[in-house]
mmCIF file of C-alpha atoms in Angstrom:
data_model
loop_
_atom_site.group_PDB
_atom_site.id
_atom_site.type_symbol
_atom_site.label_atom_id
_atom_site.label_comp_id
_atom_site.label_asym_id
_atom_site.label_seq_id
_atom_site.Cartn_x
_atom_site.Cartn_y
_atom_site.Cartn_z
ATOM 1 C CA MET Z 1 -0.015 0.004 0.005
ATOM 2 C CA GLN Z 2 1.554 3.268 -1.113
ATOM 3 C CA LYS Z 3 1.810 6.177 1.376
ATOM 4 C CA LEU Z 4 -0.769 8.969 0.897
ATOM 5 C CA THR Z 5 -0.162 12.650 1.153
ATOM 6 C CA ASN Z 6 -2.241 14.553 3.637
ATOM 7 C CA LYS Z 7 -4.540 15.868 0.901
ATOM 8 C CA GLU Z 8 -4.926 12.398 -0.597
ATOM 9 C CA GLU Z 9 -5.815 11.015 2.834
ATOM 10 C CA GLU Z 10 -8.398 13.739 3.321
ATOM 11 C CA ILE Z 11 -9.938 12.906 -0.011
ATOM 12 C CA MET Z 12 -9.967 9.174 0.854
ATOM 13 C CA HIS Z 13 -11.876 9.924 4.024
ATOM 14 C CA ILE Z 14 -14.495 11.803 1.942
ATOM 15 C CA LEU Z 15 -14.769 8.867 -0.441
ATOM 16 C CA TRP Z 16 -15.064 6.343 2.407
ATOM 17 C CA LYS Z 17 -17.906 8.451 3.762
ATOM 18 C CA LEU Z 18 -19.692 8.917 0.484
ATOM 19 C CA LYS Z 19 -18.983 5.402 -0.812
ATOM 20 C CA LYS Z 20 -18.981 6.660 -4.425
ATOM 21 C CA ALA Z 21 -18.853 10.217 -5.748
ATOM 22 C CA PHE Z 22 -18.133 12.479 -8.708
ATOM 23 C CA VAL Z 23 -15.353 14.993 -8.201
ATOM 24 C CA LYS Z 24 -17.872 17.844 -7.722
ATOM 25 C CA GLU Z 25 -19.505 15.894 -4.824
ATOM 26 C CA VAL Z 26 -16.086 15.397 -3.242
ATOM 27 C CA MET Z 27 -15.439 19.094 -3.671
ATOM 28 C CA ALA Z 28 -18.686 19.876 -1.783
ATOM 29 C CA GLU Z 29 -17.485 17.965 1.208
ATOM 30 C CA ILE Z 30 -14.204 19.941 1.612
ATOM 31 C CA THR Z 31 -14.910 22.635 4.117
ATOM 32 C CA GLU Z 32 -11.547 24.456 4.280
ATOM 33 C CA GLU Z 33 -9.278 25.630 1.510
ATOM 34 C CA GLN Z 34 -11.069 23.982 -1.405
ATOM 35 C CA PRO Z 35 -8.595 23.251 -4.179
ATOM 36 C CA HIS Z 36 -9.369 24.118 -7.866
ATOM 37 C CA TYR Z 37 -11.545 21.545 -9.493
ATOM 38 C CA ASN Z 38 -8.698 20.371 -11.792
ATOM 39 C CA THR Z 39 -6.351 20.003 -8.810
ATOM 40 C CA LEU Z 40 -8.912 17.843 -7.023
ATOM 41 C CA SER Z 41 -9.436 15.813 -10.144
ATOM 42 C CA THR Z 42 -5.690 15.184 -10.351
ATOM 43 C CA ILE Z 43 -5.576 14.098 -6.691
ATOM 44 C CA VAL Z 44 -8.402 11.605 -7.316
ATOM 45 C CA ARG Z 45 -6.689 10.282 -10.400
ATOM 46 C CA ASN Z 46 -3.497 9.856 -8.345
ATOM 47 C CA LEU Z 47 -5.510 7.847 -5.793
ATOM 48 C CA GLU Z 48 -6.623 5.653 -8.647
ATOM 49 C CA GLU Z 49 -3.012 5.167 -9.896
ATOM 50 C CA LYS Z 50 -1.917 4.245 -6.351
ATOM 51 C CA GLY Z 51 -4.699 1.623 -6.243
ATOM 52 C CA TYR Z 52 -6.960 3.185 -3.672
ATOM 53 C CA VAL Z 53 -9.943 4.015 -5.920
ATOM 54 C CA GLU Z 54 -11.500 2.986 -9.204
ATOM 55 C CA HIS Z 55 -14.112 4.620 -11.327
ATOM 56 C CA ASN Z 56 -17.234 4.067 -13.408
ATOM 57 C CA ALA Z 57 -17.334 6.185 -16.551
ATOM 58 C CA TYR Z 58 -20.557 7.994 -17.556
ATOM 59 C CA GLY Z 59 -19.678 9.695 -20.804
ATOM 60 C CA LYS Z 60 -16.892 12.093 -19.991
ATOM 61 C CA THR Z 61 -17.490 12.126 -16.270
ATOM 62 C CA HIS Z 62 -16.202 9.590 -13.762
ATOM 63 C CA GLN Z 63 -17.738 8.413 -10.528
ATOM 64 C CA TYR Z 64 -15.052 7.299 -8.082
ATOM 65 C CA PHE Z 65 -15.328 4.696 -5.335
ATOM 66 C CA PRO Z 66 -12.775 3.347 -2.823
ATOM 67 C CA ILE Z 67 -11.371 -0.170 -3.380
ATOM 68 C CA ILE Z 68 -9.305 -0.116 -0.146
ATOM 69 C CA ALA Z 69 -11.479 -0.440 2.997
ATOM 70 C CA ILE Z 70 -10.817 2.161 5.681
ATOM 71 C CA GLU Z 71 -10.096 -0.726 8.134
ATOM 72 C CA ASP Z 72 -7.269 -1.976 5.875
ATOM 73 C CA TYR Z 73 -5.837 1.544 5.525
ATOM 74 C CA ARG Z 74 -6.053 2.059 9.293
ATOM 75 C CA LYS Z 75 -4.226 -1.187 10.003
ATOM 76 C CA GLY Z 76 -1.448 -0.349 7.651
ATOM 77 C CA PHE Z 77 -1.240 3.231 8.912
ATOM 78 C CA MET Z 78 -1.048 2.235 12.585
ATOM 79 C CA ASN Z 79 1.520 -0.541 11.952
ATOM 80 C CA THR Z 80 3.709 1.915 10.144
ATOM 81 C CA ALA Z 81 3.287 4.531 12.901
ATOM 82 C CA ILE Z 82 4.012 2.075 15.644
ATOM 83 C CA ASP Z 83 7.094 0.766 13.780
ATOM 84 C CA ASN Z 84 8.393 4.325 13.055
ATOM 85 C CA TYR Z 85 7.542 6.156 16.270
ATOM 86 C CA PHE Z 86 7.276 3.527 19.034
ATOM 87 C CA ASN Z 87 10.043 1.051 18.107
ATOM 88 C CA SER Z 88 7.461 -1.538 17.015
ATOM 89 C CA SER Z 89 6.178 -1.643 20.581
ATOM 90 C CA TYR Z 90 2.449 -1.418 21.382
ATOM 91 C CA LYS Z 91 3.435 -1.004 24.998
ATOM 92 C CA ASN Z 92 5.503 2.148 24.153
ATOM 93 C CA MET Z 93 2.507 3.457 22.227
ATOM 94 C CA VAL Z 94 -0.004 2.975 25.022
ATOM 95 C CA SER Z 95 2.427 4.384 27.584
ATOM 96 C CA PHE Z 96 2.907 7.418 25.373
ATOM 97 C CA PHE Z 97 -0.849 8.096 25.390
ATOM 98 C CA ALA Z 98 -0.974 7.485 29.153
ATOM 99 C CA LYS Z 99 1.790 9.984 29.781
ATOM 100 C CA GLU Z 100 0.120 12.476 27.528
ATOM 101 C CA GLU Z 101 -3.045 11.868 29.463
ATOM 102 C CA LYS Z 102 -4.925 10.924 26.267
ATOM 103 C CA ILE Z 103 -6.150 7.617 27.706
ATOM 104 C CA THR Z 104 -7.748 7.029 31.110
ATOM 105 C CA ALA Z 105 -7.223 4.163 33.578
ATOM 106 C CA LYS Z 106 -10.809 3.056 32.895
ATOM 107 C CA GLU Z 107 -10.073 2.831 29.218
ATOM 108 C CA LEU Z 108 -6.848 0.846 29.937
ATOM 109 C CA ARG Z 109 -8.829 -1.553 32.085
ATOM 110 C CA GLU Z 110 -11.326 -1.958 29.150
ATOM 111 C CA ILE Z 111 -8.454 -2.664 26.795
ATOM 112 C CA LEU Z 112 -7.031 -5.217 29.176
ATOM 113 C CA ALA Z 113 -10.380 -6.912 29.412
ATOM 114 C CA MET Z 114 -10.488 -7.148 25.610
ATOM 115 C CA ILE Z 115 -7.013 -8.735 25.620
ATOM 116 C CA GLU Z 116 -7.871 -11.194 28.400
ATOM 117 C CA ASN Z 117 -11.279 -12.101 26.952
ATOM 118 C CA PRO Z 118 -11.063 -11.625 23.160
ATOM 119 C CA LYS Z 119 -13.976 -13.797 22.243
ATOM 120 C CA GLU Z 120 -16.423 -11.985 24.549
ATOM 121 C CA GLU Z 121 -15.812 -8.614 22.808
ATOM 122 C CA LYS Z 122 -16.695 -9.759 19.290
#
């Protein structure tokens, strides 16, 4: 899975939300700093070249849809982040969030319960 730019990732989140969309529909979802239509069209075509989206053609217009599930992207993104920033250690990642006060003791207990009883959580 090729790495996405921040803008490409933003567009993918819109496509995951919409399920399928024409470029003008993607444009309507962008709330800040809308790119020019042609720029957005190029970004979407780049996503297609990278294997994230495909399209259905309707005359000269294309309707794009994601072919990579958000769950698959999330898994790859998180694995890369953990490898690059936490020395491939989930413990280091969790302790980072604990030190930054981004996770509570209650949430940690819930995670521990998921680990100890994985079948009950599904």
